Amino acid sequence: MNIFRHHPLLLSCGIGFAVFSGALAAQGFDQLKDLTGSSLGGAASSLGLSSITSGSTGNAAGIIEYCMKNNYLSGDNASSVRDQLMGKISGGGDQSAQNNPDYINGAQGIVSGSAGQNVDLSMAGMKASAVKKACETILEQGKSML
């Protein structure tokens, strides 16, 4: 018994969902291309993430936090930069920095660019080497924000 023969609506919904999911995935990659200024063809220099930048101090601090928690960055250098950036957004108190929406997005792995584009570093299928490179780039950017 073929369920799709008896339930054409189910088949239509399944096809529609597959097409919609593919469009969302393509849109995510288009945003990544727009943000980094490179194409994604042939591994594209680790997905072009070496030119990614954060649009705010709070987001940079959050991204560094995300990268440290996921072992893309480590050491006193990264934690020092993160702590100094958090001090800048909170004016000295950590609590208000952790309530900052840009920091919260960054801590979840979402890089918020200055032009409003977002790139999710936790996106399924993204190579660890590309994410590590993005983390290193944002750490360097964070140092320049101090």
Coordinates of C-alpha atoms in Angstrom, one line a residue:
M1 CA 0.0 0.0 0.0
N2 CA 1.5 3.3 -1.1
I3 CA 0.6 6.0 1.4
F4 CA 1.3 8.8 -1.1
R5 CA -1.3 7.4 -3.6
H6 CA -4.0 7.6 -1.0
H7 CA -2.9 10.9 0.6
P8 CA -1.8 13.3 -2.2
L9 CA -1.9 16.2 0.3
L10 CA 0.8 14.5 2.3
L11 CA 2.9 14.1 -0.8
S12 CA 2.4 17.8 -1.7
C13 CA 3.3 19.0 1.8
G14 CA 6.5 16.8 1.8
I15 CA 7.6 18.2 -1.5
G16 CA 6.8 21.7 -0.4
F17 CA 8.8 21.3 2.8
A18 CA 11.8 19.9 0.9
V19 CA 11.8 22.8 -1.5
F20 CA 11.4 25.4 1.3
S21 CA 14.2 23.8 3.4
G22 CA 16.5 23.9 0.4
A23 CA 15.6 27.6 -0.2
L24 CA 16.4 28.4 3.4
A25 CA 19.8 26.7 3.2
A26 CA 20.6 28.5 0.0
Q27 CA 19.6 31.8 1.6
G28 CA 22.0 31.1 4.5
F29 CA 24.9 30.5 2.1
D30 CA 24.0 33.6 0.1
Q31 CA 24.1 35.7 3.4
L32 CA 27.5 34.1 4.1
K33 CA 28.7 35.1 0.6
D34 CA 27.4 38.6 1.0
L35 CA 29.0 39.0 4.4
T36 CA 32.4 37.7 3.5
G37 CA 32.5 39.0 -0.1
S38 CA 33.5 35.7 -1.6
S39 CA 31.8 32.8 -3.3
L40 CA 31.5 29.4 -1.8
G41 CA 32.7 27.4 -4.8
G42 CA 35.4 24.8 -4.2
A43 CA 35.8 25.3 -0.4
A44 CA 36.4 29.0 -1.1
S45 CA 39.2 29.6 1.3
S46 CA 37.6 27.9 4.3
L47 CA 34.2 29.3 3.2
G48 CA 35.7 32.9 3.1
L49 CA 35.3 33.2 6.9
S50 CA 38.7 34.8 7.3
S51 CA 37.3 38.2 6.3
I52 CA 34.2 38.0 8.6
T53 CA 33.9 40.8 11.1
S54 CA 31.6 41.5 14.0
G55 CA 29.5 44.6 14.0
S56 CA 29.7 45.4 17.7
T57 CA 31.9 45.1 20.8
G58 CA 29.2 42.9 22.5
N59 CA 28.9 40.5 19.5
A60 CA 32.7 40.2 19.3
A61 CA 32.8 39.4 23.1
G62 CA 30.1 36.8 22.6
I63 CA 31.7 35.2 19.6
I64 CA 35.0 34.9 21.5
E65 CA 33.0 33.2 24.4
Y66 CA 31.4 30.8 21.9
C67 CA 34.7 30.0 20.3
M68 CA 36.3 29.3 23.7
K69 CA 33.4 27.1 24.9
N70 CA 33.7 25.1 21.6
N71 CA 37.5 24.8 21.8
Y72 CA 38.2 26.9 18.7
L73 CA 40.1 29.4 20.9
S74 CA 41.8 28.9 24.2
G75 CA 44.3 30.5 26.5
D76 CA 44.7 33.6 28.6
N77 CA 44.9 35.8 25.5
A78 CA 41.3 35.0 24.3
S79 CA 39.8 35.2 27.8
S80 CA 41.6 38.5 28.5
V81 CA 40.3 40.1 25.3
R82 CA 36.8 38.7 26.0
D83 CA 36.8 40.1 29.5
Q84 CA 38.1 43.5 28.4
L85 CA 35.4 43.7 25.7
M86 CA 32.7 42.7 28.2
G87 CA 34.0 45.5 30.5
K88 CA 33.6 48.0 27.7
I89 CA 30.0 47.1 27.1
S90 CA 29.0 46.9 30.7
G91 CA 31.1 49.7 32.1
G92 CA 32.7 47.4 34.6
G93 CA 29.9 45.0 35.6
D94 CA 29.6 41.6 33.9
Q95 CA 25.9 41.2 34.5
S96 CA 24.7 43.9 32.1
A97 CA 27.2 42.6 29.4
Q98 CA 25.6 39.2 29.6
N99 CA 22.2 40.7 29.0
N100 CA 23.4 42.6 25.9
P101 CA 21.5 41.1 22.8
D102 CA 24.6 41.3 20.6
Y103 CA 26.6 39.4 23.3
I104 CA 23.8 36.8 23.6
N105 CA 23.8 36.2 19.8
G106 CA 27.6 36.0 19.7
A107 CA 27.6 33.5 22.6
Q108 CA 25.3 31.3 20.5
G109 CA 27.7 31.5 17.6
I110 CA 25.9 34.1 15.5
V111 CA 28.2 36.8 14.0
S112 CA 26.2 40.0 13.5
G113 CA 27.8 42.0 10.8
S114 CA 27.8 45.8 10.8
A115 CA 25.4 45.9 7.8
G116 CA 22.9 43.7 9.5
Q117 CA 23.9 40.3 8.0
N118 CA 24.2 37.3 10.3
V119 CA 26.3 34.2 10.0
D120 CA 25.7 31.2 12.3
L121 CA 29.1 29.6 13.0
S122 CA 27.2 26.5 14.4
M123 CA 25.6 25.9 11.0
A124 CA 25.5 22.2 10.2
G125 CA 28.2 21.2 7.8
M126 CA 30.5 24.1 8.4
K127 CA 34.1 22.8 8.6
A128 CA 35.8 23.2 11.9
S129 CA 38.8 24.8 10.3
A130 CA 36.6 27.5 8.8
V131 CA 35.0 28.2 12.1
K132 CA 38.4 28.3 13.8
K133 CA 39.7 30.8 11.3
A134 CA 36.6 33.0 11.8
C135 CA 37.2 32.8 15.6
E136 CA 40.8 33.9 15.2
T137 CA 39.8 36.7 12.9
I138 CA 37.2 38.0 15.4
L139 CA 39.7 37.7 18.2
E140 CA 42.1 39.9 16.3
Q141 CA 39.2 42.3 15.6
G142 CA 38.4 42.3 19.3
K143 CA 41.9 43.3 20.2
S144 CA 41.6 46.3 17.9
M145 CA 38.4 47.3 19.7
L146 CA 40.2 47.7 23.0

